[in-house]
Coordinates of C-alpha atoms and ligand atoms in Angstrom, one line a residue:
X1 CA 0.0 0.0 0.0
X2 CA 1.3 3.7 -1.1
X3 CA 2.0 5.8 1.8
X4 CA 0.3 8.6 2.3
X5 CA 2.2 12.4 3.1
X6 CA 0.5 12.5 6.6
X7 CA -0.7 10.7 9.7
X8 CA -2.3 11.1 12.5
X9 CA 0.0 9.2 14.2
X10 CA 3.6 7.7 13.3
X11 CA 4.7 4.8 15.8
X12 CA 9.0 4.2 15.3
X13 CA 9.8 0.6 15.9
X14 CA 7.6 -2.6 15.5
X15 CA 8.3 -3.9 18.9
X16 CA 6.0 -4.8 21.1
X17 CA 5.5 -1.9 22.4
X18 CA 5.0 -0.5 19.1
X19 CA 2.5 -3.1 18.3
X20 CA 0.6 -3.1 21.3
X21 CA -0.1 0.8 21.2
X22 CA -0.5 0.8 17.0
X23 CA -3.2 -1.7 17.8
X24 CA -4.6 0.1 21.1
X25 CA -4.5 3.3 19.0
X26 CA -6.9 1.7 16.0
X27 CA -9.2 -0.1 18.5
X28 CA -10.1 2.9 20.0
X29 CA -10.1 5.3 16.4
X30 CA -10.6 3.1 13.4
X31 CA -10.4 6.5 11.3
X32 CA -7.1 7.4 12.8
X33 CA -4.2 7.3 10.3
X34 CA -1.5 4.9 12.0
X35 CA 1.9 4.6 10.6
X36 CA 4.4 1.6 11.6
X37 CA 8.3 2.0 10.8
X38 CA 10.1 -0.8 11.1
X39 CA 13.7 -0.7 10.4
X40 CA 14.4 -4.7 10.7
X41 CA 13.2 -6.7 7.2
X42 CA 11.1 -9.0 9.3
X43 CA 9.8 -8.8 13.0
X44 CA 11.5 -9.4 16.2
X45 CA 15.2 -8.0 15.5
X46 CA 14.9 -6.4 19.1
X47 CA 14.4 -7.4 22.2
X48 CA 10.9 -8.8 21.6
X49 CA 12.4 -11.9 19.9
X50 CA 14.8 -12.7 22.3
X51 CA 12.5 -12.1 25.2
X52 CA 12.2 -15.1 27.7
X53 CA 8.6 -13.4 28.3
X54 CA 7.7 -14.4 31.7
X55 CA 4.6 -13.1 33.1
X56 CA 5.9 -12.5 36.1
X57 CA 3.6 -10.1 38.3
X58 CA 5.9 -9.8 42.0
X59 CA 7.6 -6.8 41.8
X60 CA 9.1 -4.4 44.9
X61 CA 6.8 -1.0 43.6
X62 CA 2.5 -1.6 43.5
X63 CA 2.8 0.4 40.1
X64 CA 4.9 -2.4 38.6
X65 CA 2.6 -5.1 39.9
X66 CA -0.6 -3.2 39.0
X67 CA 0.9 -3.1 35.2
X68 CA 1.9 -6.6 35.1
X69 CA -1.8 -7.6 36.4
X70 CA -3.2 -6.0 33.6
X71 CA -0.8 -7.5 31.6
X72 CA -1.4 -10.6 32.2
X73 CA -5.2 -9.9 31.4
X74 CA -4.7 -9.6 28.2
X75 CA -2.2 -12.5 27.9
X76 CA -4.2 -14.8 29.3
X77 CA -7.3 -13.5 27.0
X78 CA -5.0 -13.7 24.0
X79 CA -7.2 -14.5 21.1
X80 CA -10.0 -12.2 22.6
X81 CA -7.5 -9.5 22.6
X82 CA -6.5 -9.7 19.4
X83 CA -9.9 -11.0 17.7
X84 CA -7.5 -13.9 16.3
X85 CA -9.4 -17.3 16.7
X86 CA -6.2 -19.1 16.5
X87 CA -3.6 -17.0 17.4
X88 CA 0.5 -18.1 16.8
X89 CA 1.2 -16.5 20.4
X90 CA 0.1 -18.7 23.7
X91 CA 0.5 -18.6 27.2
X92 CA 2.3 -22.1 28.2
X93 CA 0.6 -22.0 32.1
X94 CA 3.4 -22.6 34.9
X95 CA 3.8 -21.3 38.4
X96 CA 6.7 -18.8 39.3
X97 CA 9.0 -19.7 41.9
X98 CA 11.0 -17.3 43.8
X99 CA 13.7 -19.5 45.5
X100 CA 15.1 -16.3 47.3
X101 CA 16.3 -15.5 51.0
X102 CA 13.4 -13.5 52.7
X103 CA 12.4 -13.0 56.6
X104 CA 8.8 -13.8 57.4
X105 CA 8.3 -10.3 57.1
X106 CA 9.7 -9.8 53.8
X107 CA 7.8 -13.0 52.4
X108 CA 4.6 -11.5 54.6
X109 CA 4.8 -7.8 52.1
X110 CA 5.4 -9.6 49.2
X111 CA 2.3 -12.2 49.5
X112 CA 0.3 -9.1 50.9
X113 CA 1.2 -7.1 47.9
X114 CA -0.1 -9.8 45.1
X115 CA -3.3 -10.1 46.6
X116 CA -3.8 -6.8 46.8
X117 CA -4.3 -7.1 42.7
X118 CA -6.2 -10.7 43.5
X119 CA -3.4 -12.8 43.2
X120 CA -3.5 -15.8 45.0
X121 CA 0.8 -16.7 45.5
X122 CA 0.9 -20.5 47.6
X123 CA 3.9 -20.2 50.0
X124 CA 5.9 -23.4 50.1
X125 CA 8.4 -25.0 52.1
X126 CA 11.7 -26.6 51.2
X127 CA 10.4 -29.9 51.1
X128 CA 6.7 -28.8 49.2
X129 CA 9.7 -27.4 46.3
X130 CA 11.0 -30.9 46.1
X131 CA 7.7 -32.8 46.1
X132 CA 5.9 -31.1 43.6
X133 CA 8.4 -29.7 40.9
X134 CA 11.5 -32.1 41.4
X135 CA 14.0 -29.3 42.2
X136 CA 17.0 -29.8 44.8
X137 CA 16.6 -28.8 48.6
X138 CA 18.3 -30.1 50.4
X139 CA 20.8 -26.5 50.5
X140 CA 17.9 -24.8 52.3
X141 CA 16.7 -24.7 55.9
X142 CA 13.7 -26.9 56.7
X143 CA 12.3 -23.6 58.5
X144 CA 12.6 -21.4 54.5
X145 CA 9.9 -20.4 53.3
X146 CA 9.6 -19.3 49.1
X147 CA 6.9 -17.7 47.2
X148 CA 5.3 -19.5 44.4
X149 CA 2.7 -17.0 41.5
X150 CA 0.2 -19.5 40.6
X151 CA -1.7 -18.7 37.9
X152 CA 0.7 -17.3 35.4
X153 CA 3.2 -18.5 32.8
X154 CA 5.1 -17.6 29.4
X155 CA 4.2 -16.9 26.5
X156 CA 5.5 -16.9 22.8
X157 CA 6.7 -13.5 22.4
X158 CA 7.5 -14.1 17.9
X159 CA 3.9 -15.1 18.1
X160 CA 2.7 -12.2 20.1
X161 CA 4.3 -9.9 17.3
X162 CA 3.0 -11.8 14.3
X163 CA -0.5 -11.6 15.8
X164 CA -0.2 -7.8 16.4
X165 CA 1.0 -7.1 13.0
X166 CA -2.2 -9.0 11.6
X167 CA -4.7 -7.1 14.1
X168 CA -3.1 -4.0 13.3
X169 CA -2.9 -4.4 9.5
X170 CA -6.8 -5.7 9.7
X171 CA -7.5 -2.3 11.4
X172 CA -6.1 -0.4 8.9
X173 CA -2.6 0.5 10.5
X174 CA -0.2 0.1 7.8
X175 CA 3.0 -1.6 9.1
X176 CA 6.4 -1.1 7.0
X177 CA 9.1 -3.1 7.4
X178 CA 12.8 -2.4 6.2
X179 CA 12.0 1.3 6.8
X180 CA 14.7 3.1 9.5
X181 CA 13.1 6.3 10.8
X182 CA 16.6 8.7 11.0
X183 CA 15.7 11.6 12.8
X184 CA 12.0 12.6 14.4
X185 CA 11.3 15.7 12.7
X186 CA 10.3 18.7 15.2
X187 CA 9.2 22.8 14.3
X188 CA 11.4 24.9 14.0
X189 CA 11.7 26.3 17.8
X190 CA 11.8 22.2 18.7
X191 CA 8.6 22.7 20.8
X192 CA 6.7 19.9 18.5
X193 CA 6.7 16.8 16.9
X194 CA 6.2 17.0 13.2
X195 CA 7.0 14.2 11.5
X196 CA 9.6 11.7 10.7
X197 CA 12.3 11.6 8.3
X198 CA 13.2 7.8 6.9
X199 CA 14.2 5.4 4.4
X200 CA 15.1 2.3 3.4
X201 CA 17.7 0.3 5.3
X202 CA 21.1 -0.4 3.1
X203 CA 21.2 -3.9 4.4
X204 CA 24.4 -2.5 6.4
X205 CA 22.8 -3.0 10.3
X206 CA 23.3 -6.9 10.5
X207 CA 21.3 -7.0 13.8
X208 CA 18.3 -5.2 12.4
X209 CA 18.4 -7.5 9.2
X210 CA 18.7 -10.9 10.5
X211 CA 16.3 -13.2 12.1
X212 CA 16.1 -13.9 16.2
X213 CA 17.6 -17.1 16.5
X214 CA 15.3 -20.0 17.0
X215 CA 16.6 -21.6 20.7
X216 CA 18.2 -24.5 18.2
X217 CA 19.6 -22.1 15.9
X218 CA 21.3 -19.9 18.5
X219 CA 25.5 -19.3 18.5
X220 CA 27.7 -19.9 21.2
X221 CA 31.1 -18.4 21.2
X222 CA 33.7 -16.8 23.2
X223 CA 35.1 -14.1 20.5
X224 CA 35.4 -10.4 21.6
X225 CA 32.6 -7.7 22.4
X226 CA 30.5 -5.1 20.6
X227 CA 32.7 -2.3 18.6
X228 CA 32.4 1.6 19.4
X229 CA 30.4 3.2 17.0
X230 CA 28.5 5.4 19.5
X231 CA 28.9 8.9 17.9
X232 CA 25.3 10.0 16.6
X233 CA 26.5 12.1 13.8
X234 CA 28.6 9.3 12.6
X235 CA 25.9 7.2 12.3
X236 CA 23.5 9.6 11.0
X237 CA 25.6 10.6 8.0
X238 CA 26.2 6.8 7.1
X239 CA 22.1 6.9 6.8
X240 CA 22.4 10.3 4.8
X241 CA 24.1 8.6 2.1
X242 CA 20.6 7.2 0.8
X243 CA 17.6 8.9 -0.1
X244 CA 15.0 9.6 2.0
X245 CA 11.2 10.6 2.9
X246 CA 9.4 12.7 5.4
X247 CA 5.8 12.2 6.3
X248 CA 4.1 14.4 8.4
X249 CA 2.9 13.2 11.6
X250 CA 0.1 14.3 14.4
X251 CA 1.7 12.7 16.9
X252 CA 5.4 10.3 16.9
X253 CA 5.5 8.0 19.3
X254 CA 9.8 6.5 19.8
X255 CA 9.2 3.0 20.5
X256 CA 12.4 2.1 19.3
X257 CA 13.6 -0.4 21.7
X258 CA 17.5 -0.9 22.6
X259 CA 18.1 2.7 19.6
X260 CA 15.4 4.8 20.9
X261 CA 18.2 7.0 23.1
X262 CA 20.2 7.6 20.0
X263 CA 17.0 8.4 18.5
X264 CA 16.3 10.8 20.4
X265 CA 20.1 11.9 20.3
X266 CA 20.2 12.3 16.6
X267 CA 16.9 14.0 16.8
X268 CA 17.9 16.8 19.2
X269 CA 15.5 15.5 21.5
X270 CA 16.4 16.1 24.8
X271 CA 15.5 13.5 27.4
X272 CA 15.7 13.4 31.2
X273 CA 16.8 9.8 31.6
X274 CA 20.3 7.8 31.8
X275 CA 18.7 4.6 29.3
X276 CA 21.5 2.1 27.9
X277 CA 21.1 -0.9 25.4
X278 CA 22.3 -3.5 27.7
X279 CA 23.7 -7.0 26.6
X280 CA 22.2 -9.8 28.1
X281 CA 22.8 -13.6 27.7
X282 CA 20.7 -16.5 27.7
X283 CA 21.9 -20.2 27.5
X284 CA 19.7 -23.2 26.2
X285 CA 20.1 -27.0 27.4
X286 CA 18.6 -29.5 25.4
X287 CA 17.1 -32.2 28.4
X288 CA 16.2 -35.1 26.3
X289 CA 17.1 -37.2 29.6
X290 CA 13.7 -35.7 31.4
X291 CA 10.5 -37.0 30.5
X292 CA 8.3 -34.5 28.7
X293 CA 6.0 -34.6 32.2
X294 CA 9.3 -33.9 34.2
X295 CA 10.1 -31.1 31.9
X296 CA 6.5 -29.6 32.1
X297 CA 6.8 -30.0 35.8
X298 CA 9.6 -27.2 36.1
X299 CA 8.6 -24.0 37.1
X300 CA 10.0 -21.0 36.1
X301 CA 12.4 -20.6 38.8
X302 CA 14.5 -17.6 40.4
X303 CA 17.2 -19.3 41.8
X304 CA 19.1 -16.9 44.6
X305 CA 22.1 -19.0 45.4
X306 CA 23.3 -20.1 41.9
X307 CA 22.4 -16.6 40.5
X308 CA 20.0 -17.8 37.8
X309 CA 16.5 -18.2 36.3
X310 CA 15.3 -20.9 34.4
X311 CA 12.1 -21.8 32.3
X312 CA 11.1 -25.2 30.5
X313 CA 10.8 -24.3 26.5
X314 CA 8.7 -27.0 26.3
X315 CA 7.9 -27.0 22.5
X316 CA 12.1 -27.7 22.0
X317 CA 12.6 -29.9 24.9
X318 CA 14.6 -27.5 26.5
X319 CA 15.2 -25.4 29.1
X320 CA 16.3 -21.6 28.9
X321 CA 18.9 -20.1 31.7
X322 CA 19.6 -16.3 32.1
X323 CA 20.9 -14.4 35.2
X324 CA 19.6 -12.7 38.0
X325 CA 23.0 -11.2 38.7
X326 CA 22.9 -7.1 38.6
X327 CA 26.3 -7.5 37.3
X328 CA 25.7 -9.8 34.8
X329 CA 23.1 -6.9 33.5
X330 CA 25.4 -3.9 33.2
X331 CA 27.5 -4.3 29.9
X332 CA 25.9 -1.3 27.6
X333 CA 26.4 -1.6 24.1
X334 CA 28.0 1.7 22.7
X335 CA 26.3 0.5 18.9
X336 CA 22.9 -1.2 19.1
X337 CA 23.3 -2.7 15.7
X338 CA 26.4 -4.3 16.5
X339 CA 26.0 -5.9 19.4
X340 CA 27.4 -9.7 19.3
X341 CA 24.9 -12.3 19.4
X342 CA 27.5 -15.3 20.8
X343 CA 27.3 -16.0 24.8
X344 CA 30.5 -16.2 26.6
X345 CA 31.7 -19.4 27.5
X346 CA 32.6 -18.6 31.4
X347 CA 28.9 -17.9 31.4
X348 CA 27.7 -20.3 29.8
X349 CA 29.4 -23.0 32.3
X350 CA 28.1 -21.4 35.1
X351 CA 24.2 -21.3 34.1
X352 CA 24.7 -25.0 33.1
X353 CA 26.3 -26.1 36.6
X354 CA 23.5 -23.8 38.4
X355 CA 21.1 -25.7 36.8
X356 CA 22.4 -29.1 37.0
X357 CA 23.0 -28.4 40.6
X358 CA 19.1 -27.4 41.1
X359 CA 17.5 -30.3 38.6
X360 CA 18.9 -33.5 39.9
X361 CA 17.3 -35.1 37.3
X362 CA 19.2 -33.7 34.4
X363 CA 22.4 -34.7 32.6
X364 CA 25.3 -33.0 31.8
X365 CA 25.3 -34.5 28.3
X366 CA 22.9 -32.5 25.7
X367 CA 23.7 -29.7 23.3
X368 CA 23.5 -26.7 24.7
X369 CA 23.0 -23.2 22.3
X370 CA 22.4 -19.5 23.0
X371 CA 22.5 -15.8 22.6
X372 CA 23.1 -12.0 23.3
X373 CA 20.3 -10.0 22.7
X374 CA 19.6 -6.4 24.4
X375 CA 17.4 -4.8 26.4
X376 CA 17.2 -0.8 27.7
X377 CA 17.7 -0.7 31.4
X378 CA 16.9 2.6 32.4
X379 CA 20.2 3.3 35.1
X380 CA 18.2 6.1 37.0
X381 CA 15.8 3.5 38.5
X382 CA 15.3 0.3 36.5
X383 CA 11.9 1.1 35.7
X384 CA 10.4 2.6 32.4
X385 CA 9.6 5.5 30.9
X386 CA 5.9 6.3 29.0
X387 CA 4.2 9.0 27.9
X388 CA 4.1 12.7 26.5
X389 CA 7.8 14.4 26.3
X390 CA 7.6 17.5 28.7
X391 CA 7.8 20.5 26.7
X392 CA 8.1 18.8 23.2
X393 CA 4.0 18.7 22.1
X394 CA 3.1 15.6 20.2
X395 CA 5.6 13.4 20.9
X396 CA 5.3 10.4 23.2
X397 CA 8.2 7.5 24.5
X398 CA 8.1 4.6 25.4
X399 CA 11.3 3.7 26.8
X400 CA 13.9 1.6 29.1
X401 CA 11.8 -1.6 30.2
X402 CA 15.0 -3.7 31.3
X403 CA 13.8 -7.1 31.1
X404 CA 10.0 -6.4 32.1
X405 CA 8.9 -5.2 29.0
X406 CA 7.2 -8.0 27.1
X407 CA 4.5 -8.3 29.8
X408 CA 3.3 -4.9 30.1
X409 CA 3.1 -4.2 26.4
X410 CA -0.4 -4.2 26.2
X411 CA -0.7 -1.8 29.1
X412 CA 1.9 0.9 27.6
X413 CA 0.1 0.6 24.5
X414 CA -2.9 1.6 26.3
X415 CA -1.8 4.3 28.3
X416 CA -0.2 6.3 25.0
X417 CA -3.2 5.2 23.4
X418 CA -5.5 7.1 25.5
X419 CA -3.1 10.1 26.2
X420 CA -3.0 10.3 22.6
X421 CA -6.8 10.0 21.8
X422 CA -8.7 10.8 25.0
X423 CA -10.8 7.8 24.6
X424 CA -10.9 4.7 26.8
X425 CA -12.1 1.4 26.3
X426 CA -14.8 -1.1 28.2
X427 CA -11.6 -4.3 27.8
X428 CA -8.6 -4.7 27.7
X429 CA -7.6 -1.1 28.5
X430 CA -5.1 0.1 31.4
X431 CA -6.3 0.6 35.1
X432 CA -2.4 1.9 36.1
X433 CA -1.8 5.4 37.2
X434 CA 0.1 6.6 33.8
X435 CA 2.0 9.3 36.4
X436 CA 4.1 6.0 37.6
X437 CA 5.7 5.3 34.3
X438 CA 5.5 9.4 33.4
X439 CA 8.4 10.6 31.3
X440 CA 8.6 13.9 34.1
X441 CA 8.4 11.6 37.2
X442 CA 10.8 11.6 40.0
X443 CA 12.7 8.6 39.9
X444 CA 11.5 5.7 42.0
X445 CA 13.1 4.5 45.2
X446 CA 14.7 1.1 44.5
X447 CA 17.2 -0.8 46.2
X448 CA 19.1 -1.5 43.1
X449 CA 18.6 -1.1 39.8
X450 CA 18.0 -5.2 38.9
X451 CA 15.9 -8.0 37.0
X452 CA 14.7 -8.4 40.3
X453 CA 13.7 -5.4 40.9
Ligands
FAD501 C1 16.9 -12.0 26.8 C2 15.7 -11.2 27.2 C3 14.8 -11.7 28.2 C4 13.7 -11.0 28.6 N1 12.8 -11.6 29.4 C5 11.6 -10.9 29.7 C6 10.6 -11.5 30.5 O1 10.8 -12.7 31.0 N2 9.5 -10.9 30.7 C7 9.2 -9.6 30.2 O2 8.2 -9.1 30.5 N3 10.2 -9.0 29.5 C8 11.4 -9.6 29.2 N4 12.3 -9.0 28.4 C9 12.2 -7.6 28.1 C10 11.2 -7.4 26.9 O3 11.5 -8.3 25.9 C11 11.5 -6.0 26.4 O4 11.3 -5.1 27.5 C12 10.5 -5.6 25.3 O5 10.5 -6.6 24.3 C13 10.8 -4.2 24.7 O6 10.0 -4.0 23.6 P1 10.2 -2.8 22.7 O7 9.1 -2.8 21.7 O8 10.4 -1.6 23.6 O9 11.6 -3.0 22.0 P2 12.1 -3.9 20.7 O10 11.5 -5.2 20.8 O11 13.5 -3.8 20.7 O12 11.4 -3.1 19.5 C14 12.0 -1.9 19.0 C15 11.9 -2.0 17.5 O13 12.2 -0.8 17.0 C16 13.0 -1.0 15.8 N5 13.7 0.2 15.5 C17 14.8 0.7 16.3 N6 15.2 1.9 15.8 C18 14.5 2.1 14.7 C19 14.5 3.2 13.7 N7 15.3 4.2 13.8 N8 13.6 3.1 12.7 C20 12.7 2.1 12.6 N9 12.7 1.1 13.5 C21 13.5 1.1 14.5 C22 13.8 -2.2 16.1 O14 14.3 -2.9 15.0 C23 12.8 -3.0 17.0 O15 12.1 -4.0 16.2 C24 13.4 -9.7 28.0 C25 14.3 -9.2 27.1 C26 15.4 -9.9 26.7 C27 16.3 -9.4 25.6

């Protein structure tokens, strides 16, 4: 389909952030204009692919927990959501175990603080952990106690895009791929968003034009790190070198994922957070040795005192192991199209011997893959950032999710949705307080900033 000069609305990045509020947008305004740019040739060059997509919903703020709930809503109404009868993304149901340290007071706030969104968390005991998921004990104290989400799961985050794209496209919101938006185009006096100025990707950003690895068809290596290429201008003038297009745009929304800083950067947008691309690294073990029961039987686990988390990926026989380690979280990479995809081997021997030490039942034997990927972690306070710019009109962000993205995508989409509309929805619309994600917040209190968080 021709594209037209102007929009009412021009969304940067086919995410699932982008997705989610492209589709929010149109189910609230069918006669709204809606523009996707996408700069990879296919879906899921980001950090949607490579998400491990837990819908986790314990987390140490209410405003996190209160966006996850909603979250998981729509997750678990999937097909209802996006009007798909059969829909490629599916929630695989399994608990979420938090095998961490707490005093009975900790463990007390944090049951108290799911219920309060109707969450019904079983607290289990060392020997309960063994009984009913087969995991390894017998390092904890008889008198431990560990929260257990019920209720929840994972779901297939390539699906979730695929099934976005086709809601959105069946609403009328035209979704172009292989299109890299260079600059957001502002007035003159840079007090609003015009526009966007694009074109075609030279096939040069290898990230952003190669698939997501399937778990099977993920690299392992040990080769050096990303390059430096972190200068703006440099990388603006290698896009110069094409031709490109404006359209003019009502509102632009910069979902761009793990580039939306130097977005805004090469845009002359100024923005009041600290957000880095962050590598992250995630291992998969083929288990061939468990039954497919035994597998199922896993939970996704946080795993305190070998410093991992783990999930069954079922449909591969597999299971996937990331970190939980703050330092493991912290290597930014200056050039988010060149960040390698290989996991180091020093960490990939120590997910594999944190999970052989919790799952008795597994082998060391069995091929094991994985991947770098990125995600933004916002170093201010770990949580993101949504909504209107302050004093640039018509321009929205949604920005630095760390690794909780994937499950609040339908609420983000929802809050810009209706900032940008004024028009709310009977389902599947956000009940969070859009001031606790607000691009002009304070930053939250937190500990430290952490997948834990
Ligand atoms: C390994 C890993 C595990 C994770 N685990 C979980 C989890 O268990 N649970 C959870 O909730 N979240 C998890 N996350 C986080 C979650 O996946 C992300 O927060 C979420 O996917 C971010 O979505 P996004 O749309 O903002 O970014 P992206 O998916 O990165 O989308 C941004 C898109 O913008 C495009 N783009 C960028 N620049 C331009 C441009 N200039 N022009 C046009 N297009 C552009 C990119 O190509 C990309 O497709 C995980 C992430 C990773 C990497």
């Amino acid at each position: 389909m021709a594209l037209r000069r102007s929009y009412d609305v021009v969304v940067v990045g086919a995410g699932i952030m982008g997705l989610h509020t492209a589709y929010q947008l149109a189910r609230r305004d069918r006669n709204l204009n809606v523009l996707v740019l996408e700069q990879g040739r296919s879906l899921g060059q980001g950090s949607t692919g490579y998400s491990t997509a837990l819908l986790r919903c314990l987390y140490s703020l209410d405003g996190m927990v209160h966006a996850a709930s909603d979250g998981l809503i729509v997750h678990q109404n999937w097909s209802e959501y996006t009007e798909i009868s059969d829909p490629a993304g599916r929630l695989t149901p399994s608990p979420i175990l938090w095998m961490t340290s707490e005093t009975p007071e900790t463990l007390e706030a944090k049951v108290a603080r799911l219920r309060k969104f109707s969450h019904t968390p079983s607290v289990l005991s060392p020997q309960d952990i063994g009984t009913r998921f087969g995991l390894r004990t017998d390092d904890l104290e008889p008198h431990e106690r560990f929260l257990c989400e019920e209720g929840t799961g994972y779901f297939d985050p390539t699906g979730a895009l695929t099934d976005l794209k086709d809601a959105c496209t069946r609403l009328g919101v035209q979704v172009v791929q292989n299109a890299s938006v260079n600059q957001i185009l502002t007035n003159e006096t840079g007090t609003a968003a015009q526009g966007v100025w694009f074109n075609k990707s030279d096939g040069n950003n290898a990230r952003a034009n190669s698939s997501p690895p399937t778990p099977s068809s993920a690299s392992s290596s040990s080769s050096s790190s990303h390059t430096d290429d972190s200068n703006p201008s440099a990388w603006l003038g290698k896009r110069r070198a094409s031709t490109g297009e404006t359209v003019h745009a009502g509102a632009v929304i910069n979902a761009a994922g793990p580039w939306s800083m130097r977005l805004n950067v090469a845009s002359g947008i100024p923005f009041p957070w600290r957000i880095e691309p962050t590598r992250v690294q995630v291992v998969y073990k083929k288990s061939l040795e468990l039954t497919e029961e035994q597998l199922a039987r896993i939970p996704c686990t946080a795993d305190e005192s070998n410093g991992i988390y783990f999930r069954p990926q079922l449909s591969s026989r597999q299971l996937l192991v990331g970190t939980i380690l703050p330092e493991e979280e912290s290597e930014v990479v200056v050039d988010p199209d060149e960040c390698v995809d290989y996991v180091d081997q020093e960490r990939e021997t120590r997910y594999i011997s944190g999970l052989l030490d919790r799952i008795p039942a597994l082998a060391p034997r069995g091929a094991v893959t994985g991947f770098s990927a990125m995600y933004s972690v916002n170093l201010d306070d770990g949580h993101p950032v949504v909504g209107p710019h302050p004093s640039i009109a018509n321009l929205f962000h949604a920005q630095g999710f760390t690794g909780h993205g994937f499950k609040i995508g339908p609420v983000v989409g929802s809050m810009l949705a209706r900032d940008i509309t004024n028009l709310s929805l009977p389902t599947f619309d956000a009940t969070v307080d859009p001031a606790f994600f607000a691009v002009d917040r304070p930053p939250h209190r937190i500990a430290r900033v952490s997948v834990l968080a």
